[in-house]
Amino acid sequence: MAYVTNFDAKTLSNKWAGIGYYIGQSLQKQSIPLDYIGPLEDKLTLQFVNKFKSRYYKCFGKNYIKYIEPLILNNYARQISKNLNSIKADVVFSAGSDSIAYLECNQPIVFWADATFANLIDFYPVYSNLCKESLHNAHLIQSISLKKSQLAIYSSEWAAQTAINYYNADPEKVKVVPFGANIESDHNIDDIKAAIESRPIDKCKLLFLGVDWFRKGGDVALEVAKKLNNSGLKTELTIVGCQPTEDEPLPDFVKVLGFISKSTLEGKKKIYQLIADSHFLILPSIADCTPIVFAEANSLGVPCISRRVGGIPTIIKDDLNGKLFDRDSDPFEYCEYIFNIFTNYTQYKELALSAFNEYESRLNWRVAGQKVRDLLMTIA
C-alpha cells in the first residue's frame, strides 16, 4: 500500500503527524506492507503565492486557507504520481482527503479523515469568515476527493453523514472507523482496577486537558468545579495545556500546570499519570471533531465529560465511558451528574471499568487497524 501524508508519518513530530504515525503503525501490524509517500513538499513559488493571498484577504477582514490551494494540491498530485511510478502498490491510502484530490492513478484511492470541509466551515474559528475563494476551493476539493475515492473512511458518524448528505457521496463507500488512542498501553484489567482503587474517595479530581481554553470549554469546566465545591463535594481541577483566561483570580482548588509536551518520555509519563490519577476528564468543547484524548483517558479507566457536538458522540456514549451534555446545558447539569455518581462510588467504579472496556473493544489502534484492513480487502 502507498501511504500518503503531507507530513512525515514515520515520526511523532507533531499532533497531526502523531495521528498519521499511529495510522501507519496500525496498518503495518495488520501485515499490510507500506510504502510511505511523504512529507510532500511545497514549492517556494507556491509558498509565496499563498502568503500573498493570505495577506491580501486579511486586508478585507477575510481568512484564506492555504492548504486547499489547487496549485499546491496539483503539485502534491505530481509528487505522489512520481513516487507511485517507482513502487508496486495495490492501493493508495491517504491520511486526509485533500492531498489526493487531483491524483490520477490506476490504483484505487482510499482516505481516512476526521471531518469534511462542510463540517469545519464556521465550526472552528480558523475556518470562519472565509473568503469566497477558500469557500469555493474547499467544497470543490472535497467533492473531487469523494468522487475519486473508492473508500471514504471517517472517524465519526457526524463526518460520514455530512459526506453523504452535503456532498452526495455514495453511502456504500462511506465508512466509519474511530481513531485509536495515541498511547502505547499494555495495561490489563487488573492494572486499571488498581488505578481506580488508588483514586481518593473524599475528593473528586477533574482534569482539563486542552490547548484552547474557550473552544475546549475551560470556562465551563471551571464553573462546574466551583459549583461542586459549593455543593459540599470537595473538588480539584487540574488544567494542562493552556493558561485560563479569566477576569478573576483562580480559586485554590485549581492547579494550572501549563503545556506538557508528549514528545518527550518524561512529558508523556507525566500526562498519563495525571489522567490515571483523575476521576474524570472534563472537556466541554464547543467545537471538536474526534479528540484522541478521550480514547487515551478511557485507556486508563477514566470516564469523560463533554458536549454533544461534532464527532464526539461517536466516541463518548452516555453511561458507558462518560456523559455528554447539550451545548446549551447549564453547568448545574454537569454538577448534578458528577455529584450523584461520585457519591455513589460503586457506580463510579463500574463506569470507570466500562470506560476501559470501551477502549479495549473499539477505541484502540488494533481494532481500528483490523476494521480498515477488512475494508481494504473489499477493494484490493
mmCIF file of C-alpha atoms in Angstrom:
data_model
loop_
_atom_site.group_PDB
_atom_site.id
_atom_site.type_symbol
_atom_site.label_atom_id
_atom_site.label_comp_id
_atom_site.label_asym_id
_atom_site.label_seq_id
_atom_site.Cartn_x
_atom_site.Cartn_y
_atom_site.Cartn_z
ATOM 1 C CA MET A 1 0.000 0.000 0.000
ATOM 2 C CA ALA A 2 1.189 3.521 -0.813
ATOM 3 C CA TYR A 3 0.621 5.590 2.319
ATOM 4 C CA VAL A 4 0.308 9.308 1.505
ATOM 5 C CA THR A 5 0.753 12.058 4.104
ATOM 6 C CA ASN A 6 1.572 15.774 3.852
ATOM 7 C CA PHE A 7 3.894 15.334 6.843
ATOM 8 C CA ASP A 8 6.484 12.796 7.957
ATOM 9 C CA ALA A 9 4.338 9.934 9.268
ATOM 10 C CA LYS A 10 7.336 7.863 10.346
ATOM 11 C CA THR A 11 7.851 10.061 13.411
ATOM 12 C CA LEU A 12 5.828 11.674 16.208
ATOM 13 C CA SER A 13 6.936 15.213 15.362
ATOM 14 C CA ASN A 14 3.585 16.965 15.979
ATOM 15 C CA LYS A 15 -0.112 16.418 16.688
ATOM 16 C CA TRP A 16 -1.154 15.617 13.120
ATOM 17 C CA ALA A 17 1.965 13.565 12.461
ATOM 18 C CA GLY A 18 1.066 11.660 15.638
ATOM 19 C CA ILE A 19 -2.259 10.520 14.200
ATOM 20 C CA GLY A 20 -0.596 9.765 10.871
ATOM 21 C CA TYR A 21 2.125 7.791 12.643
ATOM 22 C CA TYR A 22 -0.354 5.627 14.532
ATOM 23 C CA ILE A 23 -2.440 5.065 11.390
ATOM 24 C CA GLY A 24 0.648 3.720 9.657
ATOM 25 C CA GLN A 25 1.621 1.564 12.635
ATOM 26 C CA SER A 26 -1.901 0.160 12.980
ATOM 27 C CA LEU A 27 -1.935 -0.961 9.333
ATOM 28 C CA GLN A 28 1.553 -2.441 9.440
ATOM 29 C CA LYS A 29 0.523 -4.503 12.466
ATOM 30 C CA GLN A 30 -2.199 -5.978 10.250
ATOM 31 C CA SER A 31 0.558 -7.312 7.954
ATOM 32 C CA ILE A 32 -0.044 -4.615 5.344
ATOM 33 C CA PRO A 33 3.289 -3.548 3.796
ATOM 34 C CA LEU A 34 3.520 0.232 3.462
ATOM 35 C CA ASP A 35 5.475 2.443 1.120
ATOM 36 C CA TYR A 36 5.488 5.892 2.761
ATOM 37 C CA ILE A 37 4.933 8.831 0.402
ATOM 38 C CA GLY A 38 5.540 11.988 2.399
ATOM 39 C CA PRO A 39 6.217 14.536 3.573
ATOM 40 C CA LEU A 40 5.003 16.314 0.443
ATOM 41 C CA GLU A 41 6.919 19.481 -0.346
ATOM 42 C CA ASP A 42 5.604 22.965 -1.076
ATOM 43 C CA LYS A 43 7.449 24.826 -3.852
ATOM 44 C CA LEU A 44 8.858 28.187 -2.815
ATOM 45 C CA THR A 45 6.927 29.967 -5.563
ATOM 46 C CA LEU A 46 3.659 28.454 -4.329
ATOM 47 C CA GLN A 47 4.513 29.404 -0.748
ATOM 48 C CA PHE A 48 4.970 32.981 -1.969
ATOM 49 C CA VAL A 49 1.596 32.913 -3.775
ATOM 50 C CA ASN A 50 -0.080 31.587 -0.623
ATOM 51 C CA LYS A 51 1.495 34.233 1.575
ATOM 52 C CA PHE A 52 0.430 36.988 -0.815
ATOM 53 C CA LYS A 53 -3.170 35.722 -0.969
ATOM 54 C CA SER A 54 -3.363 35.354 2.799
ATOM 55 C CA ARG A 55 -2.232 38.956 3.339
ATOM 56 C CA TYR A 56 -4.448 40.228 0.535
ATOM 57 C CA TYR A 57 -7.629 38.736 2.004
ATOM 58 C CA LYS A 58 -6.660 39.805 5.517
ATOM 59 C CA CYS A 59 -6.837 43.399 4.298
ATOM 60 C CA PHE A 60 -10.546 42.780 3.674
ATOM 61 C CA GLY A 61 -11.052 41.056 7.032
ATOM 62 C CA LYS A 62 -11.316 37.582 5.496
ATOM 63 C CA ASN A 63 -9.499 34.312 6.178
ATOM 64 C CA TYR A 64 -7.714 32.360 3.462
ATOM 65 C CA ILE A 65 -6.971 28.623 3.870
ATOM 66 C CA LYS A 66 -3.542 27.964 2.435
ATOM 67 C CA TYR A 67 -3.504 24.174 2.217
ATOM 68 C CA ILE A 68 -6.566 23.889 -0.068
ATOM 69 C CA GLU A 69 -4.989 25.974 -2.831
ATOM 70 C CA PRO A 70 -5.451 23.955 -6.102
ATOM 71 C CA LEU A 71 -1.952 24.898 -7.307
ATOM 72 C CA ILE A 72 -0.451 23.243 -4.238
ATOM 73 C CA LEU A 73 -2.668 20.166 -4.455
ATOM 74 C CA ASN A 74 -1.857 19.710 -8.145
ATOM 75 C CA ASN A 75 1.807 19.841 -7.157
ATOM 76 C CA TYR A 76 1.145 17.223 -4.472
ATOM 77 C CA ALA A 77 -0.513 15.008 -7.080
ATOM 78 C CA ARG A 78 2.581 15.191 -9.299
ATOM 79 C CA GLN A 79 4.818 14.243 -6.361
ATOM 80 C CA ILE A 80 2.610 11.278 -5.476
ATOM 81 C CA SER A 81 2.478 10.100 -9.101
ATOM 82 C CA LYS A 82 6.260 10.251 -9.372
ATOM 83 C CA ASN A 83 6.588 8.088 -6.260
ATOM 84 C CA LEU A 84 3.954 5.636 -7.456
ATOM 85 C CA ASN A 85 5.955 5.013 -10.622
ATOM 86 C CA SER A 86 8.838 3.648 -8.566
ATOM 87 C CA ILE A 87 6.872 1.285 -6.286
ATOM 88 C CA LYS A 88 4.359 -1.515 -6.677
ATOM 89 C CA ALA A 89 1.241 -0.522 -4.797
ATOM 90 C CA ASP A 90 -2.196 -2.135 -4.837
ATOM 91 C CA VAL A 91 -3.896 0.748 -3.061
ATOM 92 C CA VAL A 92 -3.213 4.460 -2.461
ATOM 93 C CA PHE A 93 -4.166 5.318 1.122
ATOM 94 C CA SER A 94 -4.206 8.925 2.333
ATOM 95 C CA ALA A 95 -4.380 10.377 5.842
ATOM 96 C CA GLY A 96 -6.868 13.137 4.998
ATOM 97 C CA SER A 97 -8.728 13.825 1.790
ATOM 98 C CA ASP A 98 -7.110 16.929 0.288
ATOM 99 C CA SER A 99 -3.735 15.547 -0.897
ATOM 100 C CA ILE A 100 -5.262 13.069 -3.349
ATOM 101 C CA ALA A 101 -7.851 15.415 -4.886
ATOM 102 C CA TYR A 102 -6.000 15.823 -8.203
ATOM 103 C CA LEU A 103 -4.204 12.472 -8.236
ATOM 104 C CA GLU A 104 -4.645 10.367 -11.372
ATOM 105 C CA CYS A 105 -3.568 6.745 -10.937
ATOM 106 C CA ASN A 106 -4.614 3.182 -11.743
ATOM 107 C CA GLN A 107 -4.804 2.099 -8.102
ATOM 108 C CA PRO A 108 -7.971 2.521 -6.004
ATOM 109 C CA ILE A 109 -7.760 5.522 -3.679
ATOM 110 C CA VAL A 110 -8.797 5.456 -0.018
ATOM 111 C CA PHE A 111 -8.656 8.173 2.629
ATOM 112 C CA TRP A 112 -9.232 8.318 6.396
ATOM 113 C CA ALA A 113 -10.240 11.694 7.832
ATOM 114 C CA ASP A 114 -11.937 13.233 10.866
ATOM 115 C CA ALA A 115 -14.189 15.721 9.030
ATOM 116 C CA THR A 116 -15.375 17.098 5.727
ATOM 117 C CA PHE A 117 -14.842 20.750 4.875
ATOM 118 C CA ALA A 118 -18.572 21.332 5.353
ATOM 119 C CA ASN A 119 -18.132 20.169 8.952
ATOM 120 C CA LEU A 120 -15.314 22.611 9.598
ATOM 121 C CA ILE A 121 -16.583 25.809 7.982
ATOM 122 C CA ASP A 122 -17.898 28.208 10.648
ATOM 123 C CA PHE A 123 -17.329 25.458 13.243
ATOM 124 C CA TYR A 124 -13.689 26.186 14.064
ATOM 125 C CA PRO A 125 -12.510 29.815 14.358
ATOM 126 C CA VAL A 126 -9.818 29.334 11.702
ATOM 127 C CA TYR A 127 -12.488 28.165 9.241
ATOM 128 C CA SER A 128 -14.805 31.075 9.962
ATOM 129 C CA ASN A 129 -15.228 34.237 7.898
ATOM 130 C CA LEU A 130 -13.577 32.617 4.878
ATOM 131 C CA CYS A 131 -13.025 34.453 1.616
ATOM 132 C CA LYS A 132 -15.064 33.287 -1.377
ATOM 133 C CA GLU A 133 -12.012 31.707 -2.993
ATOM 134 C CA SER A 134 -11.360 29.448 0.019
ATOM 135 C CA LEU A 135 -15.035 28.516 0.295
ATOM 136 C CA HIS A 136 -15.131 27.579 -3.379
ATOM 137 C CA ASN A 137 -11.860 25.625 -3.224
ATOM 138 C CA ALA A 138 -12.832 23.785 -0.026
ATOM 139 C CA HIS A 139 -16.117 22.430 -1.370
ATOM 140 C CA LEU A 140 -14.679 21.707 -4.821
ATOM 141 C CA ILE A 141 -11.711 19.735 -3.452
ATOM 142 C CA GLN A 142 -13.906 17.799 -1.024
ATOM 143 C CA SER A 143 -16.303 16.856 -3.814
ATOM 144 C CA ILE A 144 -13.480 15.742 -6.107
ATOM 145 C CA SER A 145 -11.833 13.671 -3.360
ATOM 146 C CA LEU A 146 -15.068 11.887 -2.533
ATOM 147 C CA LYS A 147 -15.816 11.093 -6.181
ATOM 148 C CA LYS A 148 -12.269 9.909 -6.822
ATOM 149 C CA SER A 149 -12.018 7.614 -3.787
ATOM 150 C CA GLN A 150 -13.326 4.074 -3.645
ATOM 151 C CA LEU A 151 -13.483 4.263 0.141
ATOM 152 C CA ALA A 152 -14.008 7.359 2.278
ATOM 153 C CA ILE A 153 -13.381 6.451 5.904
ATOM 154 C CA TYR A 154 -14.277 8.909 8.659
ATOM 155 C CA SER A 155 -13.669 8.807 12.394
ATOM 156 C CA SER A 156 -17.271 9.743 13.260
ATOM 157 C CA GLU A 157 -20.863 9.368 12.082
ATOM 158 C CA TRP A 158 -21.078 13.181 12.100
ATOM 159 C CA ALA A 159 -18.453 13.461 9.362
ATOM 160 C CA ALA A 160 -19.694 10.439 7.403
ATOM 161 C CA GLN A 161 -23.283 11.711 7.281
ATOM 162 C CA THR A 162 -22.105 15.118 6.083
ATOM 163 C CA ALA A 163 -20.174 13.468 3.248
ATOM 164 C CA ILE A 164 -23.391 11.714 2.192
ATOM 165 C CA ASN A 165 -25.919 14.484 2.825
ATOM 166 C CA TYR A 166 -23.922 17.567 1.803
ATOM 167 C CA TYR A 167 -21.622 16.201 -0.925
ATOM 168 C CA ASN A 168 -23.922 13.426 -2.199
ATOM 169 C CA ALA A 169 -21.248 10.785 -1.649
ATOM 170 C CA ASP A 170 -22.227 7.189 -2.348
ATOM 171 C CA PRO A 171 -23.295 5.767 1.047
ATOM 172 C CA GLU A 172 -21.816 2.398 0.085
ATOM 173 C CA LYS A 173 -18.282 3.745 0.099
ATOM 174 C CA VAL A 174 -18.558 5.991 3.161
ATOM 175 C CA LYS A 175 -17.484 4.137 6.318
ATOM 176 C CA VAL A 176 -16.933 4.996 9.993
ATOM 177 C CA VAL A 177 -13.869 3.811 11.918
ATOM 178 C CA PRO A 178 -12.931 5.797 15.044
ATOM 179 C CA PHE A 179 -9.267 6.618 15.626
ATOM 180 C CA GLY A 180 -7.476 4.821 18.435
ATOM 181 C CA ALA A 181 -5.679 6.271 21.446
ATOM 182 C CA ASN A 182 -2.195 7.660 20.760
ATOM 183 C CA ILE A 183 -0.800 5.687 23.646
ATOM 184 C CA GLU A 184 1.437 2.644 23.934
ATOM 185 C CA SER A 185 -0.641 0.879 26.583
ATOM 186 C CA ASP A 186 -0.170 -2.664 27.819
ATOM 187 C CA HIS A 187 -2.418 -2.205 30.841
ATOM 188 C CA ASN A 188 -4.667 -5.122 31.697
ATOM 189 C CA ILE A 189 -7.900 -5.081 33.665
ATOM 190 C CA ASP A 190 -6.057 -5.656 36.953
ATOM 191 C CA ASP A 191 -3.855 -2.609 36.331
ATOM 192 C CA ILE A 192 -6.921 -0.485 35.657
ATOM 193 C CA LYS A 193 -8.747 -1.780 38.731
ATOM 194 C CA ALA A 194 -5.705 -0.867 40.829
ATOM 195 C CA ALA A 195 -5.600 2.633 39.282
ATOM 196 C CA ILE A 196 -9.290 3.164 40.022
ATOM 197 C CA GLU A 197 -8.911 1.942 43.601
ATOM 198 C CA SER A 198 -5.981 4.314 44.163
ATOM 199 C CA ARG A 199 -8.105 7.406 43.417
ATOM 200 C CA PRO A 200 -9.300 9.281 46.522
ATOM 201 C CA ILE A 201 -12.908 8.795 47.623
ATOM 202 C CA ASP A 202 -13.081 12.032 49.616
ATOM 203 C CA LYS A 203 -12.114 14.389 46.770
ATOM 204 C CA CYS A 204 -13.265 14.498 43.141
ATOM 205 C CA LYS A 205 -10.329 15.078 40.797
ATOM 206 C CA LEU A 206 -11.219 16.667 37.464
ATOM 207 C CA LEU A 207 -8.704 17.034 34.639
ATOM 208 C CA PHE A 208 -8.973 19.599 31.830
ATOM 209 C CA LEU A 209 -6.519 18.741 29.039
ATOM 210 C CA GLY A 210 -6.528 21.105 26.040
ATOM 211 C CA VAL A 211 -4.574 23.893 24.359
ATOM 212 C CA ASP A 212 -7.565 26.149 23.604
ATOM 213 C CA TRP A 213 -9.262 27.357 26.811
ATOM 214 C CA PHE A 214 -12.579 28.562 25.363
ATOM 215 C CA ARG A 215 -13.010 26.181 22.389
ATOM 216 C CA LYS A 216 -12.390 23.212 24.677
ATOM 217 C CA GLY A 217 -14.837 24.567 27.265
ATOM 218 C CA GLY A 218 -12.405 25.518 30.003
ATOM 219 C CA ASP A 219 -14.745 28.201 31.336
ATOM 220 C CA VAL A 220 -17.471 25.582 31.813
ATOM 221 C CA ALA A 221 -15.051 23.141 33.477
ATOM 222 C CA LEU A 222 -14.041 25.847 35.954
ATOM 223 C CA GLU A 223 -17.665 26.734 36.712
ATOM 224 C CA VAL A 224 -18.504 23.062 37.281
ATOM 225 C CA ALA A 225 -15.613 22.706 39.734
ATOM 226 C CA LYS A 226 -16.776 25.810 41.616
ATOM 227 C CA LYS A 227 -20.352 24.569 41.888
ATOM 228 C CA LEU A 228 -19.251 21.104 43.040
ATOM 229 C CA ASN A 229 -17.210 22.631 45.843
ATOM 230 C CA ASN A 230 -20.119 24.887 46.783
ATOM 231 C CA SER A 231 -22.416 21.840 46.895
ATOM 232 C CA GLY A 232 -20.204 20.224 49.505
ATOM 233 C CA LEU A 233 -18.221 17.860 47.255
ATOM 234 C CA LYS A 234 -14.545 18.645 47.632
ATOM 235 C CA THR A 235 -13.263 19.005 44.072
ATOM 236 C CA GLU A 236 -9.893 19.682 42.472
ATOM 237 C CA LEU A 237 -9.486 20.904 38.887
ATOM 238 C CA THR A 238 -6.127 20.364 37.182
ATOM 239 C CA ILE A 239 -5.562 22.326 33.964
ATOM 240 C CA VAL A 240 -2.986 21.116 31.436
ATOM 241 C CA GLY A 241 -2.198 22.562 28.019
ATOM 242 C CA CYS A 242 -3.168 26.212 28.364
ATOM 243 C CA GLN A 243 -3.445 29.184 30.689
ATOM 244 C CA PRO A 244 -7.021 30.052 31.753
ATOM 245 C CA THR A 245 -8.138 33.494 30.597
ATOM 246 C CA GLU A 246 -10.402 34.513 33.449
ATOM 247 C CA ASP A 247 -11.087 38.023 34.797
ATOM 248 C CA GLU A 248 -10.783 36.994 38.439
ATOM 249 C CA PRO A 249 -8.048 35.116 40.360
ATOM 250 C CA LEU A 250 -8.340 31.332 40.210
ATOM 251 C CA PRO A 251 -9.566 29.527 43.346
ATOM 252 C CA ASP A 252 -7.156 27.489 45.455
ATOM 253 C CA PHE A 253 -8.660 24.206 44.238
ATOM 254 C CA VAL A 254 -7.426 24.892 40.683
ATOM 255 C CA LYS A 255 -3.958 23.677 39.658
ATOM 256 C CA VAL A 256 -2.529 25.096 36.423
ATOM 257 C CA LEU A 257 0.380 23.027 35.054
ATOM 258 C CA GLY A 258 0.738 24.687 31.642
ATOM 259 C CA PHE A 259 1.756 22.882 28.481
ATOM 260 C CA ILE A 260 3.337 19.449 28.869
ATOM 261 C CA SER A 261 4.856 18.030 25.700
ATOM 262 C CA LYS A 262 4.173 14.391 24.862
ATOM 263 C CA SER A 263 7.174 14.390 22.540
ATOM 264 C CA THR A 264 9.431 13.567 25.498
ATOM 265 C CA LEU A 265 9.244 10.368 27.553
ATOM 266 C CA GLU A 266 9.101 12.433 30.746
ATOM 267 C CA GLY A 267 6.217 14.574 29.458
ATOM 268 C CA LYS A 268 4.309 11.553 28.201
ATOM 269 C CA LYS A 269 4.612 9.782 31.556
ATOM 270 C CA LYS A 270 3.531 12.952 33.374
ATOM 271 C CA ILE A 271 0.360 13.326 31.301
ATOM 272 C CA TYR A 272 -0.575 9.655 31.556
ATOM 273 C CA GLN A 273 -0.100 9.752 35.329
ATOM 274 C CA LEU A 274 -2.272 12.866 35.609
ATOM 275 C CA ILE A 275 -5.008 11.110 33.625
ATOM 276 C CA ALA A 276 -4.739 7.898 35.654
ATOM 277 C CA ASP A 277 -4.998 9.842 38.939
ATOM 278 C CA SER A 278 -8.162 11.688 37.847
ATOM 279 C CA HIS A 279 -11.770 10.658 38.324
ATOM 280 C CA PHE A 280 -12.998 12.418 35.179
ATOM 281 C CA LEU A 281 -11.559 14.086 32.102
ATOM 282 C CA ILE A 282 -13.753 17.158 31.616
ATOM 283 C CA LEU A 283 -13.594 18.774 28.174
ATOM 284 C CA PRO A 284 -16.900 20.524 27.343
ATOM 285 C CA SER A 285 -15.823 21.539 23.837
ATOM 286 C CA ILE A 286 -17.932 23.867 21.735
ATOM 287 C CA ALA A 287 -16.159 22.646 18.570
ATOM 288 C CA ASP A 288 -14.285 19.370 18.091
ATOM 289 C CA CYS A 289 -14.074 16.525 15.596
ATOM 290 C CA THR A 290 -12.982 13.347 17.419
ATOM 291 C CA PRO A 291 -10.487 14.234 20.157
ATOM 292 C CA ILE A 292 -7.950 11.441 20.672
ATOM 293 C CA VAL A 293 -7.620 12.413 24.341
ATOM 294 C CA PHE A 294 -10.988 10.789 25.124
ATOM 295 C CA ALA A 295 -9.706 7.404 23.966
ATOM 296 C CA GLU A 296 -6.490 7.993 25.926
ATOM 297 C CA ALA A 297 -8.478 8.723 29.093
ATOM 298 C CA ASN A 298 -10.601 5.613 28.593
ATOM 299 C CA SER A 299 -7.444 3.535 28.157
ATOM 300 C CA LEU A 300 -6.643 4.373 31.787
ATOM 301 C CA GLY A 301 -10.156 3.784 33.095
ATOM 302 C CA VAL A 302 -11.127 7.456 33.213
ATOM 303 C CA PRO A 303 -14.653 8.452 32.087
ATOM 304 C CA CYS A 304 -15.065 11.634 30.018
ATOM 305 C CA ILE A 305 -17.415 14.598 30.419
ATOM 306 C CA SER A 306 -18.081 16.632 27.280
ATOM 307 C CA ARG A 307 -20.667 18.211 24.987
ATOM 308 C CA ARG A 308 -22.781 16.622 22.289
ATOM 309 C CA VAL A 309 -21.046 18.429 19.394
ATOM 310 C CA GLY A 310 -19.134 17.426 16.262
ATOM 311 C CA GLY A 311 -17.910 13.838 16.187
ATOM 312 C CA ILE A 312 -17.742 13.455 19.974
ATOM 313 C CA PRO A 313 -20.947 11.318 20.230
ATOM 314 C CA THR A 314 -19.176 8.596 18.232
ATOM 315 C CA ILE A 315 -16.503 8.406 20.937
ATOM 316 C CA ILE A 316 -18.402 9.052 24.174
ATOM 317 C CA LYS A 317 -21.508 7.001 24.917
ATOM 318 C CA ASP A 318 -23.646 8.062 27.872
ATOM 319 C CA ASP A 319 -23.074 5.913 30.965
ATOM 320 C CA LEU A 320 -20.665 3.627 29.101
ATOM 321 C CA ASN A 321 -17.488 5.723 29.032
ATOM 322 C CA GLY A 322 -18.714 9.123 30.188
ATOM 323 C CA LYS A 323 -21.523 11.601 29.735
ATOM 324 C CA LEU A 324 -22.409 14.178 27.081
ATOM 325 C CA PHE A 325 -24.419 17.342 27.571
ATOM 326 C CA ASP A 326 -26.155 19.632 25.097
ATOM 327 C CA ARG A 327 -24.319 22.748 24.025
ATOM 328 C CA ASP A 328 -26.675 24.990 25.992
ATOM 329 C CA SER A 329 -26.763 22.802 29.123
ATOM 330 C CA ASP A 330 -26.274 24.711 32.376
ATOM 331 C CA PRO A 331 -23.119 23.843 34.390
ATOM 332 C CA PHE A 332 -25.521 22.755 37.148
ATOM 333 C CA GLU A 333 -26.487 19.734 34.984
ATOM 334 C CA TYR A 334 -22.832 18.661 34.825
ATOM 335 C CA CYS A 335 -22.550 19.090 38.605
ATOM 336 C CA GLU A 336 -25.653 17.055 39.285
ATOM 337 C CA TYR A 337 -24.362 14.144 37.218
ATOM 338 C CA ILE A 338 -20.863 14.184 38.708
ATOM 339 C CA PHE A 339 -22.163 14.640 42.271
ATOM 340 C CA ASN A 340 -24.643 11.769 42.001
ATOM 341 C CA ILE A 341 -22.228 9.279 40.504
ATOM 342 C CA PHE A 342 -19.310 10.244 42.764
ATOM 343 C CA THR A 343 -21.346 9.985 45.952
ATOM 344 C CA ASN A 344 -22.394 6.505 44.817
ATOM 345 C CA TYR A 345 -18.809 5.393 44.437
ATOM 346 C CA THR A 346 -19.645 1.809 43.476
ATOM 347 C CA GLN A 347 -21.446 3.221 40.449
ATOM 348 C CA TYR A 348 -18.419 5.389 39.652
ATOM 349 C CA LYS A 349 -16.087 2.377 39.699
ATOM 350 C CA GLU A 350 -18.411 0.494 37.357
ATOM 351 C CA LEU A 351 -18.383 3.446 34.945
ATOM 352 C CA ALA A 352 -14.586 3.667 35.086
ATOM 353 C CA LEU A 353 -14.236 -0.051 34.289
ATOM 354 C CA SER A 354 -16.802 0.322 31.496
ATOM 355 C CA ALA A 355 -14.726 3.191 30.067
ATOM 356 C CA PHE A 356 -11.697 0.889 29.891
ATOM 357 C CA ASN A 357 -13.851 -1.746 28.183
ATOM 358 C CA GLU A 358 -14.874 0.814 25.534
ATOM 359 C CA TYR A 359 -11.193 1.486 24.894
ATOM 360 C CA GLU A 360 -10.408 -2.233 24.685
ATOM 361 C CA SER A 361 -13.340 -3.052 22.406
ATOM 362 C CA ARG A 362 -13.390 -0.131 19.945
ATOM 363 C CA LEU A 363 -11.170 2.872 20.777
ATOM 364 C CA ASN A 364 -7.688 1.487 20.140
ATOM 365 C CA TRP A 365 -5.495 1.296 17.051
ATOM 366 C CA ARG A 366 -5.503 -2.518 16.962
ATOM 367 C CA VAL A 367 -9.279 -2.627 16.471
ATOM 368 C CA ALA A 368 -9.181 0.372 14.109
ATOM 369 C CA GLY A 369 -6.443 -1.254 12.013
ATOM 370 C CA GLN A 370 -8.401 -4.504 11.770
ATOM 371 C CA LYS A 371 -11.529 -2.702 10.591
ATOM 372 C CA VAL A 372 -9.650 -0.700 7.973
ATOM 373 C CA ARG A 373 -7.831 -3.828 6.785
ATOM 374 C CA ASP A 374 -11.173 -5.597 6.297
ATOM 375 C CA LEU A 375 -12.453 -2.612 4.299
ATOM 376 C CA LEU A 376 -9.323 -2.547 2.145
ATOM 377 C CA MET A 377 -9.737 -6.242 1.327
ATOM 378 C CA THR A 378 -13.070 -5.448 -0.295
ATOM 379 C CA ILE A 379 -11.388 -3.294 -2.971
ATOM 380 C CA ALA A 380 -7.854 -4.740 -3.268
#
